[in-house]
Tab-separated table of C-alpha atoms in Angstrom:
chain	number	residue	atom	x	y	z
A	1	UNK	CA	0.000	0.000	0.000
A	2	UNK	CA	1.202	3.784	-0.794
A	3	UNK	CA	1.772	5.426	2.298
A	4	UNK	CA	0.007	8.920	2.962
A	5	UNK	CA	1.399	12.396	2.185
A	6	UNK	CA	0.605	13.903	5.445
A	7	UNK	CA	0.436	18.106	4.897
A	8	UNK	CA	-1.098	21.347	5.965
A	9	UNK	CA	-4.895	21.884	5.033
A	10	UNK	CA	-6.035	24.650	2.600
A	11	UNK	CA	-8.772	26.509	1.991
A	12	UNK	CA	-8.803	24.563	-1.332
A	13	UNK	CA	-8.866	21.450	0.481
A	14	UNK	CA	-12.114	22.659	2.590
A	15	UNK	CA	-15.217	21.518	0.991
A	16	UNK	CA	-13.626	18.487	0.381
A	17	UNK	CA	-12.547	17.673	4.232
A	18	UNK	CA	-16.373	18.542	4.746
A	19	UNK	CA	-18.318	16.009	3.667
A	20	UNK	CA	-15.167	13.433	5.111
A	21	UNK	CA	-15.520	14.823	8.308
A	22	UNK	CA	-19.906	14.515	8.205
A	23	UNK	CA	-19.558	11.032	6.459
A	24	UNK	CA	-17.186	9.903	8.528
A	25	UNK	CA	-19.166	10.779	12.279
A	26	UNK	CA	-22.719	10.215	10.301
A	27	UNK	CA	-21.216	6.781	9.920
A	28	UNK	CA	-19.757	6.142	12.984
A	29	UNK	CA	-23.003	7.491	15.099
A	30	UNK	CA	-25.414	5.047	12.554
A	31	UNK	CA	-26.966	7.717	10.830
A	32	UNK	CA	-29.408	6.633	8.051
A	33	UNK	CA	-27.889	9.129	6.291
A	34	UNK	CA	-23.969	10.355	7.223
A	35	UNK	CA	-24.380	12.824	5.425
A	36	UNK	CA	-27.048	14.570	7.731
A	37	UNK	CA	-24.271	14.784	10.617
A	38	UNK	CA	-24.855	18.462	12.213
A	39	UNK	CA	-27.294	19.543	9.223
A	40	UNK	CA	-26.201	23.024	8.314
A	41	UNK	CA	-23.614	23.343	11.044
A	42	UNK	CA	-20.176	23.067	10.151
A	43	UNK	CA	-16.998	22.385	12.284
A	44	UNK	CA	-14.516	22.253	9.899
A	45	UNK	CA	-14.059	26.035	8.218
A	46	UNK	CA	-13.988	27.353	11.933
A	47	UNK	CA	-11.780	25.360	12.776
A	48	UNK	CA	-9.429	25.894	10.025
A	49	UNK	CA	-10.038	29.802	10.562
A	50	UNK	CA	-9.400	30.028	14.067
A	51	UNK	CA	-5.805	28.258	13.659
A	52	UNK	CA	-4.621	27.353	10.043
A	53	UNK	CA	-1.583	26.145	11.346
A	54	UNK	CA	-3.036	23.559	13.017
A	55	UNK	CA	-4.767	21.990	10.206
A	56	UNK	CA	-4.230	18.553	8.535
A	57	UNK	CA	-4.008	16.857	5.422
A	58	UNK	CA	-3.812	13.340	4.268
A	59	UNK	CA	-3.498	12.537	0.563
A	60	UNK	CA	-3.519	8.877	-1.096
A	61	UNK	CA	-2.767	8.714	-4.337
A	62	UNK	CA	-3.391	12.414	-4.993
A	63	UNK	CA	-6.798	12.302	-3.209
A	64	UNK	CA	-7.801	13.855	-0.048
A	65	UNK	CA	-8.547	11.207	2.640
A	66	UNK	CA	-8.242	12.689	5.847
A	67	UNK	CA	-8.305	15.947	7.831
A	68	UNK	CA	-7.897	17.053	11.588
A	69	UNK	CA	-7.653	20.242	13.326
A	70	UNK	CA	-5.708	21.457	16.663
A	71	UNK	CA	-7.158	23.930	18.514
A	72	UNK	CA	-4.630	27.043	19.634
A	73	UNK	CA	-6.212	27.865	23.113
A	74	UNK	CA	-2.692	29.460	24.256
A	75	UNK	CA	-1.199	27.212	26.620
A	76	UNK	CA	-3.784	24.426	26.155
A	77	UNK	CA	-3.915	22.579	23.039
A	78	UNK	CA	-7.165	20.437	21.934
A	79	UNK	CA	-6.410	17.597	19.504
A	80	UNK	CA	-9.378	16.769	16.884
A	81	UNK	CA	-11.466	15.989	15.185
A	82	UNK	CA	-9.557	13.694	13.507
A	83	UNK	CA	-11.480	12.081	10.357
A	84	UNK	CA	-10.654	9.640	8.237
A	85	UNK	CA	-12.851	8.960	4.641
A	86	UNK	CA	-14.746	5.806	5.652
A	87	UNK	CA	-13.345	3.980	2.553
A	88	UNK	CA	-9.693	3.964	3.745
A	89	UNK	CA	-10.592	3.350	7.270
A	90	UNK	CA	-8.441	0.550	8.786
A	91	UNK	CA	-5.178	1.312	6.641
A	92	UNK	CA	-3.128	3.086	9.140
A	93	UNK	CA	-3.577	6.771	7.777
A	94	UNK	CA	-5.361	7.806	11.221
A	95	UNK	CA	-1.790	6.875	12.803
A	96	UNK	CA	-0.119	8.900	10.260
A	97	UNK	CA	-1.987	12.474	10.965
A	98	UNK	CA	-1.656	11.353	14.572
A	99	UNK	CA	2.544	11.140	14.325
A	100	UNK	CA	2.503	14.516	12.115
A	101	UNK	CA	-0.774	16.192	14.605
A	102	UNK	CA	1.042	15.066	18.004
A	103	UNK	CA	4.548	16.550	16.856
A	104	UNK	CA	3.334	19.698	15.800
A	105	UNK	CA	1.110	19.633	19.634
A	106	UNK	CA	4.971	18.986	20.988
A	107	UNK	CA	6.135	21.642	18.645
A	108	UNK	CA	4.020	24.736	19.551
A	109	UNK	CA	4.571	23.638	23.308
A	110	UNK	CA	1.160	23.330	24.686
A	111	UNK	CA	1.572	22.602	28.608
A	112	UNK	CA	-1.543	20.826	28.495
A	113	UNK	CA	-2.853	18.780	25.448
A	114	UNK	CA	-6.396	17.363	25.778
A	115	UNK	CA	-8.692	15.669	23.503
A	116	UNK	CA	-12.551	14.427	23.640
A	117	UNK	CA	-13.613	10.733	22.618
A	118	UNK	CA	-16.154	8.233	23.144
A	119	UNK	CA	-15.731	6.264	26.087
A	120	UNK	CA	-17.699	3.243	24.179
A	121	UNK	CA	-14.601	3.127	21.483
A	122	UNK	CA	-12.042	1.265	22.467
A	123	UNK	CA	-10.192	1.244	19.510
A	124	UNK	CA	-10.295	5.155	19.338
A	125	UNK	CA	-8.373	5.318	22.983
A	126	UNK	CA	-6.297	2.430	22.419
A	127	UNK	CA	-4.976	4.662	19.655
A	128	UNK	CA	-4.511	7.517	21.685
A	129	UNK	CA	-3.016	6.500	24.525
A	130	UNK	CA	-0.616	5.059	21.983
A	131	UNK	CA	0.521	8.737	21.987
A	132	UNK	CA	0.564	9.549	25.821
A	133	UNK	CA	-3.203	10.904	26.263
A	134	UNK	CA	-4.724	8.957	29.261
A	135	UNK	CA	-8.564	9.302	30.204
A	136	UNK	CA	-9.562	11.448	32.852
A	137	UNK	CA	-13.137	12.165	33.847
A	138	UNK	CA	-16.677	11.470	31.857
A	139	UNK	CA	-17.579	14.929	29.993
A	140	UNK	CA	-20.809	15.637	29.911
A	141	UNK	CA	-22.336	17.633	26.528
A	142	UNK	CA	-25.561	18.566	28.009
A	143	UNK	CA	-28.899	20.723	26.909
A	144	UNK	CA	-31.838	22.689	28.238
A	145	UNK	CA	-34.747	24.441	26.544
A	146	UNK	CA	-34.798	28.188	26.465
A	147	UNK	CA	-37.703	30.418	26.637
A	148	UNK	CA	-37.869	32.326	23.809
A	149	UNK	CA	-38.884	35.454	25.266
A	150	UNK	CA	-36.014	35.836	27.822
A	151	UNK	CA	-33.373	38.965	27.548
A	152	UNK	CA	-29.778	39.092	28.575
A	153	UNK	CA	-29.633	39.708	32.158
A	154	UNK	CA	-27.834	43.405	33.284
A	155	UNK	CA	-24.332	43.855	33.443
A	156	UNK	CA	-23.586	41.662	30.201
A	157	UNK	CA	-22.908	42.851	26.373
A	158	UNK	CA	-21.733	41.226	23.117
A	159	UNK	CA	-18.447	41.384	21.909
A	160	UNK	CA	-19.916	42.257	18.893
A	161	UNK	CA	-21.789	45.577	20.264
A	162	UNK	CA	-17.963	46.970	20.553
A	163	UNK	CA	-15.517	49.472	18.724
A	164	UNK	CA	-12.187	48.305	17.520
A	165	UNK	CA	-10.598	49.399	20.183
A	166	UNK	CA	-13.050	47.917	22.923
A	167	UNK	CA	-12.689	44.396	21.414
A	168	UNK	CA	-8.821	44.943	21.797
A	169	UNK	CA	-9.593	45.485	25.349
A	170	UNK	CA	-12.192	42.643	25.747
A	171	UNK	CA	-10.021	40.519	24.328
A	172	UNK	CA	-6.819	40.951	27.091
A	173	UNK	CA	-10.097	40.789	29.359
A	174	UNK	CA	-11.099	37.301	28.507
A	175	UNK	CA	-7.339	36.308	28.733
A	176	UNK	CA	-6.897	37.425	31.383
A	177	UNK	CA	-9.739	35.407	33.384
A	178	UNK	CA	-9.126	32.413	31.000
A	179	UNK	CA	-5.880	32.783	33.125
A	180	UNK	CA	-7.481	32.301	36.195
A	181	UNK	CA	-8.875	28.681	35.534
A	182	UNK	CA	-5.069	27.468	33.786
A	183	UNK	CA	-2.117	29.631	33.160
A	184	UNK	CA	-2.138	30.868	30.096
A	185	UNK	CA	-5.019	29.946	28.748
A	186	UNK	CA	-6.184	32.106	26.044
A	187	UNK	CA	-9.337	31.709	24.169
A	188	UNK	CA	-8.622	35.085	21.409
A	189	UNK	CA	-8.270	32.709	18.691
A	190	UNK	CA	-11.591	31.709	19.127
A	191	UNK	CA	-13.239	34.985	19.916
A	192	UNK	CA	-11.602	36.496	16.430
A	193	UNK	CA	-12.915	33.214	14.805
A	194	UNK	CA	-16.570	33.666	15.599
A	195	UNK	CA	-16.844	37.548	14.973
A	196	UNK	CA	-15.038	37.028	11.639
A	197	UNK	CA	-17.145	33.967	10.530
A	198	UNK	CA	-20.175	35.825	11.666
A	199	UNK	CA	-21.595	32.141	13.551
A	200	UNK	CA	-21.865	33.498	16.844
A	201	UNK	CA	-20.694	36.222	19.545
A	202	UNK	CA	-19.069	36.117	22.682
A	203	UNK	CA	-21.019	37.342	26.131
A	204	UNK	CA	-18.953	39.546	28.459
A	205	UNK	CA	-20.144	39.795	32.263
A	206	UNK	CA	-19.449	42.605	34.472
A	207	UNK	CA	-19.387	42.496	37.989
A	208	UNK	CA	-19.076	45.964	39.829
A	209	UNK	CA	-17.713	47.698	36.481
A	210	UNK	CA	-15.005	44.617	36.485
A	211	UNK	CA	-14.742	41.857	33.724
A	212	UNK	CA	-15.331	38.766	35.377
A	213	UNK	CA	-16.375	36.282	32.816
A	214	UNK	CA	-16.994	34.931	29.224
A	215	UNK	CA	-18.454	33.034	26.935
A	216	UNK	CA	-18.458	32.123	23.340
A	217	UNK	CA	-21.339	31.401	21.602
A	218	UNK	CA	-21.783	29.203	18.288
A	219	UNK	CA	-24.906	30.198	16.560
A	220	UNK	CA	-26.449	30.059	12.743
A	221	UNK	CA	-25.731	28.153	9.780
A	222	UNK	CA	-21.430	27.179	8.837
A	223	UNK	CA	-21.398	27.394	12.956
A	224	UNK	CA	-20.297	24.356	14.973
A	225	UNK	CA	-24.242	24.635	16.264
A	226	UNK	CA	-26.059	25.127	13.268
A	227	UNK	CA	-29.466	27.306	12.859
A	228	UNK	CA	-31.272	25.007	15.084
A	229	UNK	CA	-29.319	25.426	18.005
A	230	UNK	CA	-26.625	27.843	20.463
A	231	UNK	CA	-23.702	25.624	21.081
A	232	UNK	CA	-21.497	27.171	23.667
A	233	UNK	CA	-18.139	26.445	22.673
A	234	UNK	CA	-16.373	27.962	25.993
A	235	UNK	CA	-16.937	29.913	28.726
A	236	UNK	CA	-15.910	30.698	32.406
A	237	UNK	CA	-16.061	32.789	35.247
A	238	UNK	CA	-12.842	34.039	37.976
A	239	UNK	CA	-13.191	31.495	40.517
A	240	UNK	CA	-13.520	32.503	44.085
A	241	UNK	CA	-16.225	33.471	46.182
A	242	UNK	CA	-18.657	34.727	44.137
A	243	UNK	CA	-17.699	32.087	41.068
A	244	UNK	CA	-21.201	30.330	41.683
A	245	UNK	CA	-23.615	33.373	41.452
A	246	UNK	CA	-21.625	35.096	38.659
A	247	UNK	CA	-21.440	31.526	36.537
A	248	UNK	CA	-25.159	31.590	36.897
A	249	UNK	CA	-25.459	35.109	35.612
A	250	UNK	CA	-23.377	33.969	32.541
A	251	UNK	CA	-25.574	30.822	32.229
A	252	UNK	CA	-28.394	33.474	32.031
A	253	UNK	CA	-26.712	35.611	29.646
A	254	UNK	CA	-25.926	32.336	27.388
A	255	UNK	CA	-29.669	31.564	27.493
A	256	UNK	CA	-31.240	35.049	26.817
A	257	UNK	CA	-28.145	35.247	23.204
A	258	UNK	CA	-30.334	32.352	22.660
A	259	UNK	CA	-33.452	33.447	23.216
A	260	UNK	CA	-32.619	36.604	20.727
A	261	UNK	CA	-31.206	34.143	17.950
A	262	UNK	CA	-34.500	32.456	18.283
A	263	UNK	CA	-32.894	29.365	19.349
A	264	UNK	CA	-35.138	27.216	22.083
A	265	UNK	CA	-31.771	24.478	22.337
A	266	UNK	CA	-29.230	25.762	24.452
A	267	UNK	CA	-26.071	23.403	24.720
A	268	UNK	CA	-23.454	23.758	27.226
A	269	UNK	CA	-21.410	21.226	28.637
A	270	UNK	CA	-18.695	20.554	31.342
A	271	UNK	CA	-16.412	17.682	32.756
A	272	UNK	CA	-17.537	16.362	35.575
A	273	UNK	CA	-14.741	16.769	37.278
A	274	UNK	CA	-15.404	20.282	37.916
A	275	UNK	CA	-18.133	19.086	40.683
A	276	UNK	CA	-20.090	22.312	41.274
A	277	UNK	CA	-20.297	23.505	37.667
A	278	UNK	CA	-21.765	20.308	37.004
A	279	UNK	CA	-24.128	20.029	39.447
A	280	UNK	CA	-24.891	23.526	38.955
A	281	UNK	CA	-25.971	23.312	35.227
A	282	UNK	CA	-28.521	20.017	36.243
A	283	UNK	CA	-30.005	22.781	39.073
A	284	UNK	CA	-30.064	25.201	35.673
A	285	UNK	CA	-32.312	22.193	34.095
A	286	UNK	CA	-29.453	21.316	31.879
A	287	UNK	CA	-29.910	17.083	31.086
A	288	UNK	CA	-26.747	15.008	29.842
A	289	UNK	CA	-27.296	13.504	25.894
A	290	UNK	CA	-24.071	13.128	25.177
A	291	UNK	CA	-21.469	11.315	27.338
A	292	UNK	CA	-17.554	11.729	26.420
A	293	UNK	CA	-14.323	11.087	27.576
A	294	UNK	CA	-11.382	13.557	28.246
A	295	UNK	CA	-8.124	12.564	27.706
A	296	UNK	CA	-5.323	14.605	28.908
A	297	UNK	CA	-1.878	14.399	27.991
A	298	UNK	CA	0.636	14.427	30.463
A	299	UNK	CA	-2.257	12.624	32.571
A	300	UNK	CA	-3.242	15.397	34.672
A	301	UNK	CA	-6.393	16.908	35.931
A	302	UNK	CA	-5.807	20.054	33.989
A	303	UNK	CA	-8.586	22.599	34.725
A	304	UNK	CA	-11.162	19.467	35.218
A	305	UNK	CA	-11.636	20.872	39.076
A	306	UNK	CA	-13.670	21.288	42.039
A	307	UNK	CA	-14.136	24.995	42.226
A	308	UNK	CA	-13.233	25.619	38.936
A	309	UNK	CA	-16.872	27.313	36.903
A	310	UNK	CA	-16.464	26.757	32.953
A	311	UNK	CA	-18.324	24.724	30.015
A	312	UNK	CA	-16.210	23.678	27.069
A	313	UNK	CA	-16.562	21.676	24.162
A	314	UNK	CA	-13.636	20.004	22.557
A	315	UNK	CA	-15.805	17.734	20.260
């Protein structure tokens, strides 16, 4: 057999890695039809947006068969998805993006590499603890519906209701209290990513005049989410104190971007390892449909802690 050219992704390459990526999970979930896999969402031109350099490429005799993306959250570095074109599956080309994904992970010198799976796939974590990642605790992807009539609770604003400058601002903002949770944990890439792509926005909460949390918000058609839907993709509050009542205020704020988008599904998930934010979102009426695994490379904890307030989706 030819071995795969492993390379960077292109825009040229994107349509393409598309329908790979929805055939492959449409397949792997038992969809009647793969093809159907997050309807008019998209994960795969976000993805490339927010971090180009983190994008992969397999070819096989000239042909794309394979894509996967890293995603650049400053010190933290989430591997996947990784996707392989059903009809070269079992031929070793996942293990190939792996060597070339993993190296450039090492390369860019994430302290903390992490990746989300399917606990029910053996084969899938067999392969990745292959590399070093070792699973940690069960995350849950979890949903609640919204009422459509609710507004965006005081003391919050969009990231996109803001000047030039003022997004500059917001931005060192959100690092800075991404910073709080893990050192150097930056979520800019992905802020830039949604206001660019137009999928989404990013809720800012104000406590006393002072920036205290986040979140980003995928919403609309070529989003992870879709039209149907608000996915969000990551948020989190300073922890401390008054971490609990300002997470729910955020929680609020995620449900009333919702509620304007016209968008009754709100999903928001969390590892259970971070105890309170988990059992906070079931008091929110949030309901697990989705179980996953995280697996953390070195085998650490991470930010997967008691105390710690934040939903995140590395699916």
């Amino acid at each position: 057999m030819i071995d795969p050219v492993i390379r960077k992704l292109t825009k040229s390459d994107l349509a393409a890695a598309d329908l790979i990526n929805r055939e492959a999970f449409g397949t792997f979930f038992g969809l009647e039809n793969p093809m159907d896999f997050r309807g008019d969402g998209d994960v795969v031109q976000g993805r490339f947006r927010a971090n180009p350099d983190g994008a992969f490429a397999a070819d096989l005799d000239g042909e794309l068969v394979a894509c996967g993306f890293v995603m650049d959250w400053g010190s933290v570095g989430i591997f996947g998805p990784l996707t392989v074109d059903v009809k070269h599956w079992g031929k070793g080309i996942a293990r190939a993006m792996m060597d070339a994904m993993v190296g450039y992970m090492d390369a860019r010198g994430f302290a903390l590499q992490g990746l989300f799976t399917h606990p029910q796939s053996a084969k899938h974590i067999r392969l990745y603890e292959e590399y070093g990642f070792r699973m940690q605790r069960i995350t849950a992807v979890m949903d609640r519906q919204v009422d459509l009539s609710q507004a965006m609770p005081p003391a919050t604003m969009l990231y996109s209701s803001l000047g030039a400058t003022a997004q500059r601002a917001a931005l060192e903002q959100c690092r800075s209290i991404a910073g709080t949770i893990e050192a150097g944990l930056d979520l800019s890439r992905e802020i830039q990513s949604i206001a660019q792509g137009g999928f989404g926005d990013t809720v800012l909460l104000r406590s006393e005049g002072q920036p205290v949390g986040f979140a980003c918000c995928h919403q609309g058609a070529g989003s992870e989410a879709g039209s149907g839907q608000t996915v969000v993709k990551f948020a989190c509050v300073v922890p401390g104190p008054a971490a609990a009542e300002q997470f729910a205020r955020l929680v609020e704020a995620c449900a009333g971007f919702a509620a304007q988008r016209g968008t009754a599904r709100l999903v928001a998930g969390t590892n259970t390892g971070r105890s309170e934010c988990y059992e906070a979102l079931l008091e929110y009426g949030f309901r697990t449909w989705m179980n996953g695994v995280a697996m953390i490379r070195p085998a650490t904890d991470g930010y997967n802690l008691p105390g710690i307030f934040a939903i995140d989706d590395w699916r």
